[in-house]
Amino acid sequence: IEIPDSVEKIDANAFYNCPKLKTVNIKGQITGIGEKAFMGCESLESFKIPTGVDNIGVNTFYGCTALRSIDLGNSLKSIGNMAFYNCTSLGSIYIPSSVETIGTYAFYECKALQSATIGNNVKAIQERTFMNCTGLSNLDLGTGVEEIHNRAFQGCSSLRILDSGNVRSIGYETFKDCTGLEEVNFGQEL
């Protein structure tokens, strides 16, 4: 689908449950992508967040099981709860330094996710953010992360080494069932 430059916003539920939608090409500059906008688009393979979008809403890409790549752009400030929940083909995620918050369950069950880089302005990894990302083996927390909440990485069985940098607080069952975890390097703040 091609979204013309006359469109300023993709509202909530705009393409909800369009299982055959493979590509979205946004021609213009949009200012927002609403909640559940692409939820259940099982064939969507890639997506580029345009400059000008500062928030990915709750459940925006939930269940986009063919989504392999996402370009978050450089103006995004927040990723909503469950935004990429069960995106089982997503292989890597680079969260730019413009992002300040990542919601709970944001990347839950992204089993193919092997690499995650988190920009330096994220202060907390919320509850269950990366839970059951069984393929996650390469994690760069960034220097801004001070808190890792409950079960944030539970079930990340491929995670081997964690450099926690400036982390001051680690929540309940944060690394439960991380069966491959061999080394955790804590910063001086913990």
PDB file of C-alpha atoms in Angstrom:
ATOM      1  CA  ILE A   1       0.000   0.000   0.000  1.00  0.00           C
ATOM      2  CA  GLU A   2       1.191   3.519  -0.705  1.00  0.00           C
ATOM      3  CA  ILE A   3       0.143   6.287   1.661  1.00  0.00           C
ATOM      4  CA  PRO A   4       0.142   9.634  -0.189  1.00  0.00           C
ATOM      5  CA  ASP A   5       1.757  12.795   1.128  1.00  0.00           C
ATOM      6  CA  SER A   6      -1.707  14.265   1.802  1.00  0.00           C
ATOM      7  CA  VAL A   7      -2.096  11.891   4.793  1.00  0.00           C
ATOM      8  CA  GLU A   8      -0.891  13.495   8.035  1.00  0.00           C
ATOM      9  CA  LYS A   9      -1.670  10.739  10.538  1.00  0.00           C
ATOM     10  CA  ILE A  10      -2.386   7.018  10.579  1.00  0.00           C
ATOM     11  CA  ASP A  11      -5.109   6.676  13.177  1.00  0.00           C
ATOM     12  CA  ALA A  12      -5.868   3.876  15.647  1.00  0.00           C
ATOM     13  CA  ASN A  13      -6.911   0.561  14.067  1.00  0.00           C
ATOM     14  CA  ALA A  14      -6.355   1.967  10.551  1.00  0.00           C
ATOM     15  CA  PHE A  15      -5.034  -1.316   9.114  1.00  0.00           C
ATOM     16  CA  TYR A  16      -6.032  -3.609  11.994  1.00  0.00           C
ATOM     17  CA  ASN A  17      -6.158  -7.284  10.967  1.00  0.00           C
ATOM     18  CA  CYS A  18      -5.137  -6.900   7.326  1.00  0.00           C
ATOM     19  CA  PRO A  19      -3.298 -10.239   7.177  1.00  0.00           C
ATOM     20  CA  LYS A  20      -2.233  -9.945   3.515  1.00  0.00           C
ATOM     21  CA  LEU A  21      -0.728  -6.437   3.771  1.00  0.00           C
ATOM     22  CA  LYS A  22       2.992  -6.858   2.912  1.00  0.00           C
ATOM     23  CA  THR A  23       4.384  -3.373   2.382  1.00  0.00           C
ATOM     24  CA  VAL A  24       3.580   0.154   3.442  1.00  0.00           C
ATOM     25  CA  ASN A  25       5.232   3.038   1.650  1.00  0.00           C
ATOM     26  CA  ILE A  26       4.636   6.406   3.284  1.00  0.00           C
ATOM     27  CA  LYS A  27       5.246   9.186   0.757  1.00  0.00           C
ATOM     28  CA  GLY A  28       4.772  12.234   2.945  1.00  0.00           C
ATOM     29  CA  GLN A  29       5.523  13.249   6.474  1.00  0.00           C
ATOM     30  CA  ILE A  30       3.046  11.942   9.013  1.00  0.00           C
ATOM     31  CA  THR A  31       2.863  13.092  12.619  1.00  0.00           C
ATOM     32  CA  GLY A  32       1.484  10.010  14.309  1.00  0.00           C
ATOM     33  CA  ILE A  33       0.744   6.307  14.192  1.00  0.00           C
ATOM     34  CA  GLY A  34      -2.168   5.306  16.407  1.00  0.00           C
ATOM     35  CA  GLU A  35      -2.758   2.339  18.666  1.00  0.00           C
ATOM     36  CA  LYS A  36      -3.238  -1.003  16.903  1.00  0.00           C
ATOM     37  CA  ALA A  37      -2.692   0.713  13.542  1.00  0.00           C
ATOM     38  CA  PHE A  38      -1.044  -2.382  12.025  1.00  0.00           C
ATOM     39  CA  MET A  39      -1.999  -5.002  14.622  1.00  0.00           C
ATOM     40  CA  GLY A  40      -2.488  -8.433  13.077  1.00  0.00           C
ATOM     41  CA  CYS A  41      -0.878  -7.560   9.733  1.00  0.00           C
ATOM     42  CA  GLU A  42       0.739 -10.987   9.603  1.00  0.00           C
ATOM     43  CA  SER A  43       2.406 -10.477   6.192  1.00  0.00           C
ATOM     44  CA  LEU A  44       3.959  -7.044   6.855  1.00  0.00           C
ATOM     45  CA  GLU A  45       7.714  -7.544   6.316  1.00  0.00           C
ATOM     46  CA  SER A  46       9.333  -4.186   7.054  1.00  0.00           C
ATOM     47  CA  PHE A  47       8.429  -0.693   8.153  1.00  0.00           C
ATOM     48  CA  LYS A  48      10.141   2.694   8.367  1.00  0.00           C
ATOM     49  CA  ILE A  49       8.889   5.163  10.959  1.00  0.00           C
ATOM     50  CA  PRO A  50       8.911   8.529   9.184  1.00  0.00           C
ATOM     51  CA  THR A  51      10.583  11.625  10.594  1.00  0.00           C
ATOM     52  CA  GLY A  52       7.994  13.573  12.564  1.00  0.00           C
ATOM     53  CA  VAL A  53       6.481  10.570  14.349  1.00  0.00           C
ATOM     54  CA  ASP A  54       7.371  10.791  18.037  1.00  0.00           C
ATOM     55  CA  ASN A  55       5.305   7.911  19.436  1.00  0.00           C
ATOM     56  CA  ILE A  56       4.493   4.336  18.490  1.00  0.00           C
ATOM     57  CA  GLY A  57       1.169   3.585  20.163  1.00  0.00           C
ATOM     58  CA  VAL A  58       0.071   0.602  22.224  1.00  0.00           C
ATOM     59  CA  ASN A  59      -0.142  -2.641  20.178  1.00  0.00           C
ATOM     60  CA  THR A  60       0.798  -0.833  16.946  1.00  0.00           C
ATOM     61  CA  PHE A  61       2.616  -3.806  15.375  1.00  0.00           C
ATOM     62  CA  TYR A  62       1.299  -6.537  17.712  1.00  0.00           C
ATOM     63  CA  GLY A  63       1.238  -9.911  15.949  1.00  0.00           C
ATOM     64  CA  CYS A  64       3.042  -8.793  12.784  1.00  0.00           C
ATOM     65  CA  THR A  65       4.700 -12.190  12.607  1.00  0.00           C
ATOM     66  CA  ALA A  66       6.481 -11.609   9.255  1.00  0.00           C
ATOM     67  CA  LEU A  67       8.002  -8.266  10.335  1.00  0.00           C
ATOM     68  CA  ARG A  68      11.750  -8.735   9.868  1.00  0.00           C
ATOM     69  CA  SER A  69      12.991  -5.157  10.100  1.00  0.00           C
ATOM     70  CA  ILE A  70      11.877  -1.878  11.583  1.00  0.00           C
ATOM     71  CA  ASP A  71      13.594   1.485  11.121  1.00  0.00           C
ATOM     72  CA  LEU A  72      12.612   3.681  14.047  1.00  0.00           C
ATOM     73  CA  GLY A  73      13.926   6.879  12.448  1.00  0.00           C
ATOM     74  CA  ASN A  74      15.394   9.715  14.485  1.00  0.00           C
ATOM     75  CA  SER A  75      12.456  11.643  15.952  1.00  0.00           C
ATOM     76  CA  LEU A  76      10.775   8.865  17.944  1.00  0.00           C
ATOM     77  CA  LYS A  77      10.493   9.525  21.696  1.00  0.00           C
ATOM     78  CA  SER A  78       8.434   6.608  22.985  1.00  0.00           C
ATOM     79  CA  ILE A  79       7.529   3.035  22.130  1.00  0.00           C
ATOM     80  CA  GLY A  80       4.157   2.023  23.558  1.00  0.00           C
ATOM     81  CA  ASN A  81       3.220  -1.041  25.580  1.00  0.00           C
ATOM     82  CA  MET A  82       3.156  -4.240  23.499  1.00  0.00           C
ATOM     83  CA  ALA A  83       4.135  -2.265  20.377  1.00  0.00           C
ATOM     84  CA  PHE A  84       6.023  -5.228  18.835  1.00  0.00           C
ATOM     85  CA  TYR A  85       4.501  -8.038  20.910  1.00  0.00           C
ATOM     86  CA  ASN A  86       4.822 -11.403  19.137  1.00  0.00           C
ATOM     87  CA  CYS A  87       6.706 -10.061  16.115  1.00  0.00           C
ATOM     88  CA  THR A  88       8.354 -13.457  15.837  1.00  0.00           C
ATOM     89  CA  SER A  89      10.489 -12.705  12.736  1.00  0.00           C
ATOM     90  CA  LEU A  90      12.087  -9.458  13.953  1.00  0.00           C
ATOM     91  CA  GLY A  91      15.851 -10.120  13.899  1.00  0.00           C
ATOM     92  CA  SER A  92      17.326  -6.952  15.383  1.00  0.00           C
ATOM     93  CA  ILE A  93      16.280  -3.642  16.848  1.00  0.00           C
ATOM     94  CA  TYR A  94      18.198  -0.389  17.074  1.00  0.00           C
ATOM     95  CA  ILE A  95      16.512   2.053  19.420  1.00  0.00           C
ATOM     96  CA  PRO A  96      17.915   5.520  18.715  1.00  0.00           C
ATOM     97  CA  SER A  97      18.962   8.000  21.390  1.00  0.00           C
ATOM     98  CA  SER A  98      15.857  10.084  20.658  1.00  0.00           C
ATOM     99  CA  VAL A  99      13.771   7.395  22.434  1.00  0.00           C
ATOM    100  CA  GLU A 100      13.181   8.067  26.138  1.00  0.00           C
ATOM    101  CA  THR A 101      10.641   5.382  27.072  1.00  0.00           C
ATOM    102  CA  ILE A 102       9.927   1.810  26.047  1.00  0.00           C
ATOM    103  CA  GLY A 103       6.637   0.359  27.274  1.00  0.00           C
ATOM    104  CA  THR A 104       5.951  -2.923  29.049  1.00  0.00           C
ATOM    105  CA  TYR A 105       5.886  -6.051  26.886  1.00  0.00           C
ATOM    106  CA  ALA A 106       7.180  -3.948  23.948  1.00  0.00           C
ATOM    107  CA  PHE A 107       9.220  -6.805  22.410  1.00  0.00           C
ATOM    108  CA  TYR A 108       7.646  -9.743  24.254  1.00  0.00           C
ATOM    109  CA  GLU A 109       7.898 -13.095  22.410  1.00  0.00           C
ATOM    110  CA  CYS A 110      10.094 -11.709  19.599  1.00  0.00           C
ATOM    111  CA  LYS A 111      11.779 -15.094  19.397  1.00  0.00           C
ATOM    112  CA  ALA A 112      13.986 -14.351  16.345  1.00  0.00           C
ATOM    113  CA  LEU A 113      15.352 -11.160  17.914  1.00  0.00           C
ATOM    114  CA  GLN A 114      19.117 -11.689  18.162  1.00  0.00           C
ATOM    115  CA  SER A 115      20.391  -8.159  18.710  1.00  0.00           C
ATOM    116  CA  ALA A 116      19.042  -5.145  20.602  1.00  0.00           C
ATOM    117  CA  THR A 117      20.753  -1.784  20.951  1.00  0.00           C
ATOM    118  CA  ILE A 118      19.142   0.702  23.300  1.00  0.00           C
ATOM    119  CA  GLY A 119      19.951   4.409  22.975  1.00  0.00           C
ATOM    120  CA  ASN A 120      21.439   6.410  25.810  1.00  0.00           C
ATOM    121  CA  ASN A 121      18.261   8.340  26.762  1.00  0.00           C
ATOM    122  CA  VAL A 122      16.233   5.310  27.889  1.00  0.00           C
ATOM    123  CA  LYS A 123      16.290   5.328  31.705  1.00  0.00           C
ATOM    124  CA  ALA A 124      14.394   2.090  32.408  1.00  0.00           C
ATOM    125  CA  ILE A 125      13.717  -1.275  30.829  1.00  0.00           C
ATOM    126  CA  GLN A 126      10.106  -1.853  31.813  1.00  0.00           C
ATOM    127  CA  GLU A 127       8.438  -5.020  33.039  1.00  0.00           C
ATOM    128  CA  ARG A 128       8.598  -7.928  30.564  1.00  0.00           C
ATOM    129  CA  THR A 129       9.953  -5.704  27.765  1.00  0.00           C
ATOM    130  CA  PHE A 130      12.126  -8.450  26.247  1.00  0.00           C
ATOM    131  CA  MET A 131      10.594 -11.475  27.992  1.00  0.00           C
ATOM    132  CA  ASN A 132      10.844 -14.747  26.034  1.00  0.00           C
ATOM    133  CA  CYS A 133      13.066 -13.312  23.313  1.00  0.00           C
ATOM    134  CA  THR A 134      14.780 -16.685  23.185  1.00  0.00           C
ATOM    135  CA  GLY A 135      17.177 -15.716  20.364  1.00  0.00           C
ATOM    136  CA  LEU A 136      18.476 -12.537  22.038  1.00  0.00           C
ATOM    137  CA  SER A 137      22.229 -12.956  22.371  1.00  0.00           C
ATOM    138  CA  ASN A 138      23.623  -9.462  21.746  1.00  0.00           C
ATOM    139  CA  LEU A 139      22.381  -6.704  24.037  1.00  0.00           C
ATOM    140  CA  ASP A 140      23.705  -3.148  24.337  1.00  0.00           C
ATOM    141  CA  LEU A 141      21.874  -1.396  27.177  1.00  0.00           C
ATOM    142  CA  GLY A 142      23.247   2.086  26.556  1.00  0.00           C
ATOM    143  CA  THR A 143      24.590   4.344  29.273  1.00  0.00           C
ATOM    144  CA  GLY A 144      21.261   5.856  30.325  1.00  0.00           C
ATOM    145  CA  VAL A 145      19.590   2.711  31.656  1.00  0.00           C
ATOM    146  CA  GLU A 146      19.387   2.922  35.468  1.00  0.00           C
ATOM    147  CA  GLU A 147      16.550   0.485  36.194  1.00  0.00           C
ATOM    148  CA  ILE A 148      15.654  -2.946  34.871  1.00  0.00           C
ATOM    149  CA  HIS A 149      12.148  -3.855  36.009  1.00  0.00           C
ATOM    150  CA  ASN A 150      10.554  -7.211  36.869  1.00  0.00           C
ATOM    151  CA  ARG A 151      10.983 -10.035  34.352  1.00  0.00           C
ATOM    152  CA  ALA A 152      12.408  -7.670  31.717  1.00  0.00           C
ATOM    153  CA  PHE A 153      14.655 -10.384  30.253  1.00  0.00           C
ATOM    154  CA  GLN A 154      13.035 -13.519  31.659  1.00  0.00           C
ATOM    155  CA  GLY A 155      13.347 -16.453  29.271  1.00  0.00           C
ATOM    156  CA  CYS A 156      16.077 -14.882  27.111  1.00  0.00           C
ATOM    157  CA  SER A 157      17.856 -18.215  26.976  1.00  0.00           C
ATOM    158  CA  SER A 158      20.479 -17.177  24.394  1.00  0.00           C
ATOM    159  CA  LEU A 159      21.724 -14.175  26.380  1.00  0.00           C
ATOM    160  CA  ARG A 160      25.317 -14.928  27.445  1.00  0.00           C
ATOM    161  CA  ILE A 161      26.919 -11.699  28.666  1.00  0.00           C
ATOM    162  CA  LEU A 162      25.330  -8.567  30.059  1.00  0.00           C
ATOM    163  CA  ASP A 163      27.166  -5.313  30.683  1.00  0.00           C
ATOM    164  CA  SER A 164      24.820  -3.410  32.924  1.00  0.00           C
ATOM    165  CA  GLY A 165      26.670  -0.085  32.790  1.00  0.00           C
ATOM    166  CA  ASN A 166      24.911   2.416  35.050  1.00  0.00           C
ATOM    167  CA  VAL A 167      22.093   0.163  36.301  1.00  0.00           C
ATOM    168  CA  ARG A 168      21.090   0.926  39.900  1.00  0.00           C
ATOM    169  CA  SER A 169      18.127  -1.407  40.304  1.00  0.00           C
ATOM    170  CA  ILE A 170      17.273  -4.904  39.047  1.00  0.00           C
ATOM    171  CA  GLY A 171      13.729  -6.173  39.572  1.00  0.00           C
ATOM    172  CA  TYR A 172      12.117  -9.461  40.507  1.00  0.00           C
ATOM    173  CA  GLU A 173      12.910 -12.457  38.244  1.00  0.00           C
ATOM    174  CA  THR A 174      14.610 -10.144  35.761  1.00  0.00           C
ATOM    175  CA  PHE A 175      16.883 -12.874  34.406  1.00  0.00           C
ATOM    176  CA  LYS A 176      14.840 -15.941  35.353  1.00  0.00           C
ATOM    177  CA  ASP A 177      15.259 -18.772  32.820  1.00  0.00           C
ATOM    178  CA  CYS A 178      18.187 -17.064  31.096  1.00  0.00           C
ATOM    179  CA  THR A 179      19.805 -20.479  30.914  1.00  0.00           C
ATOM    180  CA  GLY A 180      22.746 -19.323  28.780  1.00  0.00           C
ATOM    181  CA  LEU A 181      23.710 -16.349  30.960  1.00  0.00           C
ATOM    182  CA  GLU A 182      27.363 -16.724  31.951  1.00  0.00           C
ATOM    183  CA  GLU A 183      28.466 -13.248  32.967  1.00  0.00           C
ATOM    184  CA  VAL A 184      26.904 -10.041  34.265  1.00  0.00           C
ATOM    185  CA  ASN A 185      29.089  -6.975  34.686  1.00  0.00           C
ATOM    186  CA  PHE A 186      27.562  -4.495  37.094  1.00  0.00           C
ATOM    187  CA  GLY A 187      28.431  -0.821  37.135  1.00  0.00           C
ATOM    188  CA  GLN A 188      29.578   0.923  40.274  1.00  0.00           C
ATOM    189  CA  GLU A 189      26.073   2.210  41.013  1.00  0.00           C
ATOM    190  CA  LEU A 190      24.506  -1.157  41.894  1.00  0.00           C
TER     191      LEU A 190
END
